[in-house]
Amino acid sequence: MADADPCVKTRLQRIAFRAWRRGTRESDLVMGPFVDRHGEALSEQEISDLERLLDVDDEFLYPWIVGRNPVPAEMDGPVMRRLQAFLRDEVAAEVRKGIG
């Protein structure tokens, strides 16, 4: 993030704060690490899409991410699929190692 536009850097810092303080620990442990690891690689549009997802209550968002409930068309897209893959590939791997 050192090379990032200061506005983008500030925006990502705000997003990271919100991602780590969702309201439920389960969502915190998906959203926070996702932003920490992948936030800098997101396009401006993906950052906007992530902000929209952060506006959704955990009671809806988390079941979409874990695949318990279908994702509404207006919330489905590359960022949601990346979150789902992150949960499946990275978070689940850490839990299997006993870090969850």
Coordinates of N, CA, C and O in Angstrom, one line a residue:
M1 N 0.8 -1.2 0.0 CA 0.0 0.0 0.0 C 0.9 1.3 0.0 O 0.3 2.3 -0.2
A2 N 2.2 1.1 0.2 CA 3.1 2.3 0.2 C 3.0 3.1 -1.1 O 3.1 4.3 -1.0
D3 N 2.8 2.4 -2.2 CA 2.8 3.1 -3.5 C 1.4 3.6 -3.9 O 1.2 4.3 -4.8
A4 N 0.4 3.2 -3.1 CA -1.0 3.5 -3.4 C -1.3 5.0 -3.3 O -0.7 5.7 -2.5
D5 N -2.2 5.4 -4.1 CA -2.8 6.8 -4.1 C -3.2 7.0 -2.6 O -3.9 6.2 -2.0
P6 N -2.9 8.2 -2.0 CA -3.3 8.4 -0.6 C -4.8 8.3 -0.4 O -5.2 7.8 0.7
C7 N -5.6 8.7 -1.3 CA -7.1 8.5 -1.2 C -7.5 7.1 -1.1 O -8.3 6.7 -0.3
V8 N -6.9 6.3 -2.0 CA -7.2 4.8 -2.0 C -6.7 4.2 -0.7 O -7.4 3.4 -0.1
K9 N -5.5 4.6 -0.3 CA -4.9 4.0 0.9 C -5.8 4.3 2.1 O -6.1 3.4 2.9
T10 N -6.3 5.6 2.2 CA -7.2 5.9 3.3 C -8.5 5.2 3.2 O -9.1 4.7 4.2
R11 N -9.0 5.0 2.0 CA -10.3 4.3 1.8 C -10.1 2.8 2.2 O -11.0 2.3 2.9
L12 N -9.0 2.2 1.9 CA -8.7 0.8 2.3 C -8.6 0.7 3.8 O -9.0 -0.3 4.4
Q13 N -8.0 1.7 4.4 CA -7.8 1.6 5.9 C -9.2 1.7 6.5 O -9.5 1.0 7.5
R14 N -10.1 2.5 6.0 CA -11.5 2.6 6.5 C -12.2 1.2 6.3 O -12.9 0.7 7.2
I15 N -12.0 0.7 5.1 CA -12.6 -0.6 4.8 C -12.1 -1.7 5.7 O -12.9 -2.5 6.2
A16 N -10.8 -1.7 6.0 CA -10.2 -2.7 6.9 C -10.8 -2.6 8.3 O -11.1 -3.6 8.9
F17 N -10.9 -1.4 8.7 CA -11.5 -1.1 10.1 C -12.9 -1.7 10.1 O -13.2 -2.5 11.1
R18 N -13.7 -1.4 9.1 CA -15.1 -2.0 9.1 C -15.1 -3.5 8.9 O -16.0 -4.2 9.5
A19 N -14.2 -4.0 8.2 CA -14.1 -5.5 7.9 C -13.8 -6.2 9.2 O -14.3 -7.3 9.4
W20 N -13.0 -5.7 10.0 CA -12.6 -6.3 11.3 C -13.6 -6.1 12.4 O -13.5 -6.8 13.4
R21 N -14.5 -5.3 12.2 CA -15.5 -4.9 13.3 C -16.9 -5.1 12.7 O -17.7 -4.2 12.8
R22 N -17.2 -6.3 12.2 CA -18.5 -6.5 11.6 C -19.6 -6.6 12.6 O -20.8 -6.3 12.3
G23 N -19.4 -7.2 13.7 CA -20.5 -7.5 14.6 C -20.5 -8.9 15.0 O -21.0 -9.3 16.1
T24 N -20.1 -9.8 14.1 CA -20.0 -11.2 14.5 C -18.6 -11.7 14.2 O -17.9 -11.2 13.3
R25 N -18.1 -12.5 15.1 CA -16.7 -13.0 15.0 C -16.5 -13.7 13.7 O -15.4 -13.6 13.1
E26 N -17.5 -14.5 13.3 CA -17.3 -15.3 12.1 C -17.1 -14.4 10.9 O -16.2 -14.6 10.0
S27 N -17.8 -13.3 10.8 CA -17.6 -12.4 9.7 C -16.3 -11.6 9.8 O -15.6 -11.4 8.8
D28 N -16.0 -11.2 11.0 CA -14.7 -10.6 11.2 C -13.5 -11.4 10.7 O -12.6 -10.9 10.1
L29 N -13.6 -12.7 10.9 CA -12.5 -13.6 10.6 C -12.5 -14.0 9.1 O -11.5 -14.6 8.6
V30 N -13.5 -13.6 8.4 CA -13.4 -13.7 6.9 C -13.1 -12.4 6.3 O -12.2 -12.2 5.5
M31 N -13.9 -11.3 6.6 CA -13.8 -10.0 6.0 C -12.4 -9.3 6.3 O -11.8 -8.8 5.4
G32 N -12.1 -9.4 7.6 CA -10.8 -8.7 8.0 C -9.6 -9.2 7.3 O -8.9 -8.5 6.6
P33 N -9.3 -10.5 7.4 CA -8.2 -11.1 6.7 C -8.3 -10.9 5.1 O -7.2 -10.7 4.5
F34 N -9.5 -11.0 4.6 CA -9.6 -10.8 3.1 C -9.1 -9.4 2.7 O -8.3 -9.3 1.8
V35 N -9.6 -8.4 3.4 CA -9.1 -7.0 3.1 C -7.6 -6.9 3.4 O -6.9 -6.3 2.5
D36 N -7.1 -7.4 4.5 CA -5.7 -7.3 4.8 C -4.8 -7.9 3.7 O -3.8 -7.4 3.3
R37 N -5.2 -9.1 3.2 CA -4.4 -9.8 2.2 C -4.7 -9.4 0.8 O -3.8 -9.5 -0.1
H38 N -5.9 -9.0 0.4 CA -6.3 -8.8 -1.0 C -6.7 -7.4 -1.3 O -7.0 -7.1 -2.5
G39 N -6.9 -6.5 -0.3 CA -7.4 -5.2 -0.5 C -6.7 -4.4 -1.5 O -7.2 -3.7 -2.4
E40 N -5.3 -4.4 -1.4 CA -4.5 -3.6 -2.3 C -4.6 -4.0 -3.8 O -4.3 -3.2 -4.7
A41 N -5.0 -5.3 -4.0 CA -5.1 -5.8 -5.4 C -6.4 -5.5 -6.0 O -6.6 -5.8 -7.2
L42 N -7.4 -5.0 -5.3 CA -8.7 -4.7 -5.8 C -8.7 -3.5 -6.7 O -8.0 -2.5 -6.4
S43 N -9.5 -3.6 -7.7 CA -9.7 -2.4 -8.6 C -10.6 -1.4 -7.9 O -11.2 -1.7 -6.9
E44 N -10.7 -0.2 -8.4 CA -11.6 0.8 -7.9 C -13.0 0.3 -7.8 O -13.7 0.5 -6.8
Q45 N -13.5 -0.4 -8.9 CA -14.8 -0.9 -8.9 C -15.0 -2.0 -7.8 O -16.0 -2.1 -7.2
E46 N -14.0 -2.9 -7.7 CA -14.1 -3.9 -6.7 C -14.1 -3.3 -5.3 O -14.8 -3.9 -4.4
I47 N -13.4 -2.3 -5.1 CA -13.4 -1.6 -3.7 C -14.8 -1.1 -3.5 O -15.3 -1.2 -2.4
S48 N -15.4 -0.5 -4.5 CA -16.8 0.0 -4.3 C -17.7 -1.1 -4.0 O -18.6 -1.0 -3.2
D49 N -17.6 -2.3 -4.7 CA -18.4 -3.4 -4.5 C -18.2 -4.0 -3.1 O -19.2 -4.4 -2.4
L50 N -17.0 -4.0 -2.6 CA -16.7 -4.4 -1.3 C -17.4 -3.5 -0.3 O -17.9 -4.0 0.7
E51 N -17.3 -2.2 -0.5 CA -18.0 -1.3 0.4 C -19.5 -1.6 0.5 O -20.1 -1.5 1.5
R52 N -20.1 -1.9 -0.7 CA -21.5 -2.2 -0.7 C -21.8 -3.5 0.1 O -22.8 -3.5 0.9
L53 N -20.9 -4.5 0.0 CA -21.1 -5.7 0.8 C -20.9 -5.4 2.3 O -21.6 -6.0 3.1
L54 N -20.0 -4.5 2.6 CA -19.8 -4.1 4.0 C -21.0 -3.4 4.6 O -21.2 -3.4 5.8
D55 N -21.9 -2.9 3.8 CA -23.1 -2.2 4.2 C -24.2 -3.2 4.6 O -25.2 -2.8 5.2
V56 N -24.0 -4.5 4.2 CA -25.0 -5.5 4.4 C -24.8 -6.1 5.8 O -23.7 -6.3 6.3
D57 N -25.9 -6.3 6.5 CA -25.9 -6.9 7.9 C -25.3 -8.3 7.8 O -25.6 -9.0 6.8
D58 N -24.6 -8.7 8.8 CA -23.9 -10.0 8.9 C -25.0 -11.1 8.8 O -24.6 -12.2 8.2
E59 N -26.2 -10.9 9.3 CA -27.1 -12.0 9.2 C -27.5 -12.4 7.8 O -27.9 -13.5 7.5
F60 N -27.2 -11.5 6.8 CA -27.4 -11.8 5.4 C -26.1 -12.1 4.7 O -26.0 -13.1 4.0
L61 N -25.1 -11.3 5.0 CA -23.8 -11.4 4.3 C -23.1 -12.7 4.6 O -22.7 -13.4 3.6
Y62 N -22.9 -13.1 5.8 CA -22.2 -14.3 6.1 C -22.8 -15.6 5.5 O -22.1 -16.4 4.9
P63 N -24.1 -15.8 5.6 CA -24.7 -16.9 4.9 C -24.5 -17.0 3.4 O -24.4 -18.0 2.8
W64 N -24.4 -15.8 2.8 CA -24.0 -15.7 1.3 C -22.6 -16.2 1.1 O -22.3 -17.0 0.2
I65 N -21.7 -15.7 2.0 CA -20.3 -16.1 1.8 C -20.1 -17.6 2.0 O -19.3 -18.2 1.2
V66 N -20.7 -18.1 3.0 CA -20.5 -19.6 3.3 C -21.3 -20.5 2.4 O -21.2 -21.7 2.5
G67 N -22.2 -19.9 1.6 CA -23.0 -20.7 0.7 C -24.2 -21.3 1.3 O -24.9 -22.1 0.7
R68 N -24.6 -20.8 2.5 CA -25.8 -21.3 3.2 C -27.1 -20.8 2.5 O -28.1 -21.4 2.4
N69 N -27.0 -19.5 2.0 CA -28.1 -18.9 1.3 C -27.6 -18.4 -0.1 O -26.4 -18.0 -0.2
P70 N -28.5 -18.4 -1.1 CA -28.1 -17.8 -2.4 C -27.8 -16.3 -2.3 O -28.5 -15.6 -1.5
V71 N -26.8 -15.9 -3.1 CA -26.5 -14.5 -3.1 C -27.4 -13.8 -4.1 O -27.6 -14.2 -5.2
P72 N -28.1 -12.7 -3.7 CA -28.9 -12.0 -4.6 C -28.1 -11.5 -5.8 O -26.9 -11.1 -5.6
A73 N -28.7 -11.4 -6.9 CA -28.0 -11.0 -8.1 C -27.3 -9.7 -8.0 O -26.2 -9.5 -8.5
E74 N -27.9 -8.7 -7.3 CA -27.3 -7.4 -7.2 C -26.1 -7.4 -6.3 O -25.3 -6.4 -6.3
M75 N -25.9 -8.5 -5.5 CA -24.7 -8.5 -4.6 C -23.7 -9.6 -5.1 O -22.6 -9.7 -4.6
D76 N -24.1 -10.3 -6.1 CA -23.2 -11.3 -6.7 C -22.3 -10.7 -7.7 O -22.6 -9.7 -8.4
G77 N -21.0 -11.1 -7.7 CA -20.1 -10.6 -8.6 C -18.7 -11.0 -8.3 O -18.5 -11.9 -7.4
P78 N -17.7 -10.5 -8.9 CA -16.3 -10.9 -8.7 C -15.9 -10.8 -7.2 O -15.2 -11.7 -6.7
V79 N -16.3 -9.8 -6.5 CA -15.8 -9.6 -5.1 C -16.5 -10.7 -4.2 O -15.8 -11.3 -3.4
M80 N -17.7 -11.0 -4.4 CA -18.4 -12.0 -3.6 C -17.7 -13.4 -3.9 O -17.5 -14.1 -3.0
R81 N -17.4 -13.6 -5.2 CA -16.8 -14.9 -5.5 C -15.4 -15.0 -5.0 O -15.0 -16.1 -4.5
R82 N -14.7 -13.9 -4.9 CA -13.4 -13.9 -4.3 C -13.5 -14.1 -2.8 O -12.6 -14.8 -2.2
L83 N -14.5 -13.5 -2.1 CA -14.7 -13.8 -0.7 C -15.0 -15.2 -0.5 O -14.5 -15.8 0.5
Q84 N -15.9 -15.8 -1.3 CA -16.2 -17.2 -1.1 C -15.0 -18.1 -1.3 O -14.8 -19.1 -0.6
A85 N -14.2 -17.8 -2.3 CA -13.0 -18.6 -2.6 C -12.0 -18.4 -1.4 O -11.3 -19.3 -1.0
F86 N -11.9 -17.2 -0.9 CA -11.0 -16.9 0.2 C -11.4 -17.7 1.4 O -10.5 -18.4 2.1
L87 N -12.7 -17.8 1.7 CA -13.2 -18.6 2.8 C -12.8 -20.1 2.6 O -12.3 -20.7 3.5
R88 N -13.1 -20.6 1.4 CA -12.9 -22.0 1.1 C -11.4 -22.3 1.1 O -11.0 -23.3 1.6
D89 N -10.6 -21.5 0.5 CA -9.2 -21.8 0.3 C -8.2 -21.4 1.4 O -7.3 -22.1 1.7
E90 N -8.4 -20.2 1.9 CA -7.5 -19.7 2.9 C -8.0 -19.8 4.3 O -7.2 -20.3 5.2
V91 N -9.2 -19.3 4.6 CA -9.7 -19.4 6.0 C -9.8 -20.9 6.4 O -9.4 -21.2 7.5
A92 N -10.4 -21.7 5.6 CA -10.6 -23.1 5.9 C -9.3 -23.8 6.2 O -9.1 -24.6 7.1
A93 N -8.3 -23.4 5.4 CA -6.9 -24.0 5.6 C -6.4 -23.7 6.9 O -5.7 -24.5 7.6
E94 N -6.6 -22.4 7.4 CA -6.1 -22.0 8.7 C -6.8 -22.7 9.8 O -6.2 -23.2 10.8
V95 N -8.1 -22.9 9.6 CA -8.9 -23.6 10.6 C -8.5 -25.0 10.7 O -8.3 -25.6 11.8
R96 N -8.2 -25.7 9.6 CA -7.7 -27.1 9.6 C -6.4 -27.2 10.3 O -6.1 -28.2 10.9
K97 N -5.6 -26.1 10.3 CA -4.3 -26.2 11.0 C -4.5 -25.9 12.5 O -3.6 -26.0 13.3
G98 N -5.7 -25.6 12.9 CA -6.0 -25.3 14.3 C -5.8 -23.9 14.7 O -5.7 -23.6 15.9
I99 N -5.9 -23.0 13.8 CA -5.7 -21.5 14.1 C -7.0 -20.8 14.2 O -7.1 -19.7 14.4
G100 N -8.1 -21.5 14.1 CA -9.4 -20.8 14.0 C -10.2 -20.7 15.2 O -10.1 -21.0 16.3

